[in-house]
C-alpha positions as semicolon CSV with decimal commas, in nm:
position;residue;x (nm);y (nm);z (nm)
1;X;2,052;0,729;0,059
2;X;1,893;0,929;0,325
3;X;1,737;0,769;0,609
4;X;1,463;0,942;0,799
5;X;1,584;1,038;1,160
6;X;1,182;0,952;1,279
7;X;1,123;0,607;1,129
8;X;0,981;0,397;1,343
9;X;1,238;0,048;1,396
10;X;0,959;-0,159;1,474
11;X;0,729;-0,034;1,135
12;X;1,039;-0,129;0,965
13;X;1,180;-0,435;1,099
14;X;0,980;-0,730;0,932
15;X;0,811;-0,798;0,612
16;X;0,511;-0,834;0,832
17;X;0,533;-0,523;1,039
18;X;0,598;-0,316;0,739
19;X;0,318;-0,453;0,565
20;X;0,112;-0,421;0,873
21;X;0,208;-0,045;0,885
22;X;0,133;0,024;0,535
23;X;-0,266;-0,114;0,557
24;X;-0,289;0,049;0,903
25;X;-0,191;0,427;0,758
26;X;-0,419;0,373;0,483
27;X;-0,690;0,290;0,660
28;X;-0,914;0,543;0,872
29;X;-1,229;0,769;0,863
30;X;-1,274;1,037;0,640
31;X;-1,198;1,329;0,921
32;X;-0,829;1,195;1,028
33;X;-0,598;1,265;0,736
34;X;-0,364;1,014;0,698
35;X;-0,002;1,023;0,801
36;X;0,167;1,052;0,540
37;X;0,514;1,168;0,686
38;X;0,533;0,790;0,893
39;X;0,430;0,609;0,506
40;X;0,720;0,803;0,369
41;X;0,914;0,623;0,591
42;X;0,776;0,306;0,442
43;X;0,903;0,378;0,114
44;X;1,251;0,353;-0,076
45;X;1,252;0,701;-0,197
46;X;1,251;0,585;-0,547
47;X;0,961;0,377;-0,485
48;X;0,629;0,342;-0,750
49;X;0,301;0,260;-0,677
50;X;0,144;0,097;-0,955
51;X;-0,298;0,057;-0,969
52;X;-0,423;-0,113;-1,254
53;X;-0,715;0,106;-1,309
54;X;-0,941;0,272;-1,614
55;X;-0,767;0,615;-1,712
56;X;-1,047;0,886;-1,884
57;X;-1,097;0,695;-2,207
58;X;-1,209;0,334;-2,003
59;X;-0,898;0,203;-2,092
60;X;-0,675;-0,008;-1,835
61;X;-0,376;0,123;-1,762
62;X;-0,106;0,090;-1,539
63;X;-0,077;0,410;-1,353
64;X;0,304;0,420;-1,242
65;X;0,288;0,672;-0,970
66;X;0,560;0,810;-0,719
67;X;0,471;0,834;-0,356
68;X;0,457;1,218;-0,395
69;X;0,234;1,161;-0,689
70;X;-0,006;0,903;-0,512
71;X;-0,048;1,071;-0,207
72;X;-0,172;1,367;-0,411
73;X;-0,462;1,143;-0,619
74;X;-0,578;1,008;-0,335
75;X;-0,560;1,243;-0,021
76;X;-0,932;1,406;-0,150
77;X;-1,048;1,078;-0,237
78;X;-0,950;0,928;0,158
79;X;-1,093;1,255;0,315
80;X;-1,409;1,211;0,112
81;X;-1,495;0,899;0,292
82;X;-1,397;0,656;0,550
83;X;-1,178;0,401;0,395
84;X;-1,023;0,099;0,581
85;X;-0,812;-0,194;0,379
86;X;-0,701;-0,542;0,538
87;X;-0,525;-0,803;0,449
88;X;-0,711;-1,123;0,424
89;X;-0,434;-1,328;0,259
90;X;-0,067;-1,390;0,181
91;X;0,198;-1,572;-0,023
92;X;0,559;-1,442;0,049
93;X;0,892;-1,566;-0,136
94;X;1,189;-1,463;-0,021
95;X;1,545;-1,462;-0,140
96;X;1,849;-1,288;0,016
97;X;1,823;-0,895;0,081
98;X;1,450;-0,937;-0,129
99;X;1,132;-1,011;-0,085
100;X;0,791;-1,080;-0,313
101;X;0,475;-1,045;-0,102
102;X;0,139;-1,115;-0,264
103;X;-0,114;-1,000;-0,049
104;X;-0,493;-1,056;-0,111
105;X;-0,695;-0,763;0,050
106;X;-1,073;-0,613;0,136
107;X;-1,169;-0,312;0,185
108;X;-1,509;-0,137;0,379
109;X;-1,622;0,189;0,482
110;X;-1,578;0,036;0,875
111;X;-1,312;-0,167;1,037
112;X;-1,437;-0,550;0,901
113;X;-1,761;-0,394;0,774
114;X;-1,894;-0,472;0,435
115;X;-1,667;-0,512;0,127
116;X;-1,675;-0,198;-0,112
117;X;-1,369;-0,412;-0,325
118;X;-1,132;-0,663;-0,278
119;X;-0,792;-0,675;-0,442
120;X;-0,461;-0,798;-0,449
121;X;-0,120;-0,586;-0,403
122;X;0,201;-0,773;-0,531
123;X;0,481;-0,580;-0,278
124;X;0,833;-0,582;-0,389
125;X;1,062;-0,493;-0,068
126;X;1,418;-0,487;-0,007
127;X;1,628;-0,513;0,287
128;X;1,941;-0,293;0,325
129;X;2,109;-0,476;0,627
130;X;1,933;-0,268;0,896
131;X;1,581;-0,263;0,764
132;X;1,293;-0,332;0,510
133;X;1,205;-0,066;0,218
134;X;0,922;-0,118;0,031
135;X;1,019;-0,053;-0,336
136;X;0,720;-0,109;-0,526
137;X;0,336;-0,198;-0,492
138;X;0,125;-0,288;-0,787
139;X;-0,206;-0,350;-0,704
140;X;-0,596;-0,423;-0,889
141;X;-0,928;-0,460;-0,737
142;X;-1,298;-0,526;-0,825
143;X;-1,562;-0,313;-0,697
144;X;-1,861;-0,452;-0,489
145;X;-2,064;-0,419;-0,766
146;X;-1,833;-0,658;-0,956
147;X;-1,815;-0,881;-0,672
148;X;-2,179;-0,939;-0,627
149;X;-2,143;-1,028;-1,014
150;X;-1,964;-1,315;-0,989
């Protein structure tokens, strides 16, 4: 497995800092693209990333995505608008090299500003004996609108 010579150690040294990397690169306003060549480094390169959304028809689907793939759905939708995601909170389970992290998150057109949804991603990462990988992310969220529903 290749290793990128540019990783950062300390993005890649904890669950928490990877995790910590991951909402931090997502997050910013709509006229800074996002750095996507640091993520990559984030990611086994066999990684998925998995939204449980509505596909054409309304129906929900799981939308099992590369990194490649999900970078190209949703690079116009980031630069369309400021986006910023946090986490708000977390269950972790650990168990040798492997790791389960459910983390609960919101996410605003500002840093802390007003929800526009709130989520959950369940993280699946994996530790080689040097440093984390993050080999999957599944993830669904409700809309303000929904919010305000309940």
């Amino acid at each position: 497995m290749s290793k990128a010579v540019d990783v950062r150690p300390e993005d890649v040294a904890s669950i928490e800092s990877i995790i910590a990397t991951d909402y931090e690169l997502i997050s910013d306003r709509a006229d800074e693209p996002r750095d996507w060549h640091r993520m990559r480094t984030l990611f086994h390169p066999n990684a998925h990333l998995i939204p449980i959304e509505r596909d054409s028809d309304g129906k929900v689907i799981a939308n099992v995505m590369t990194l490649d793939e999900f970078i190209k759905s949703r690079t116009p939708l980031l630069a369309a608008g400021a986006f910023y995601e946090w986490e708000t909170a977390r269950e972790e389970r650990r168990e040798g090299r492997m790791a389960h992290v459910w983390s609960s998150y919101e996410a605003a057109r500002a840093p802390g500003g007003e929800s526009i949804r709130r989520g959950v991603n369940s993280i699946q990462l994996w530790n080689d004996g040097s440093r984390w990988w993050i080999l999957s992310i599944t993830w669904d969220a409700i809309s303000a609108a929904q919010i305000q529903a309940v």
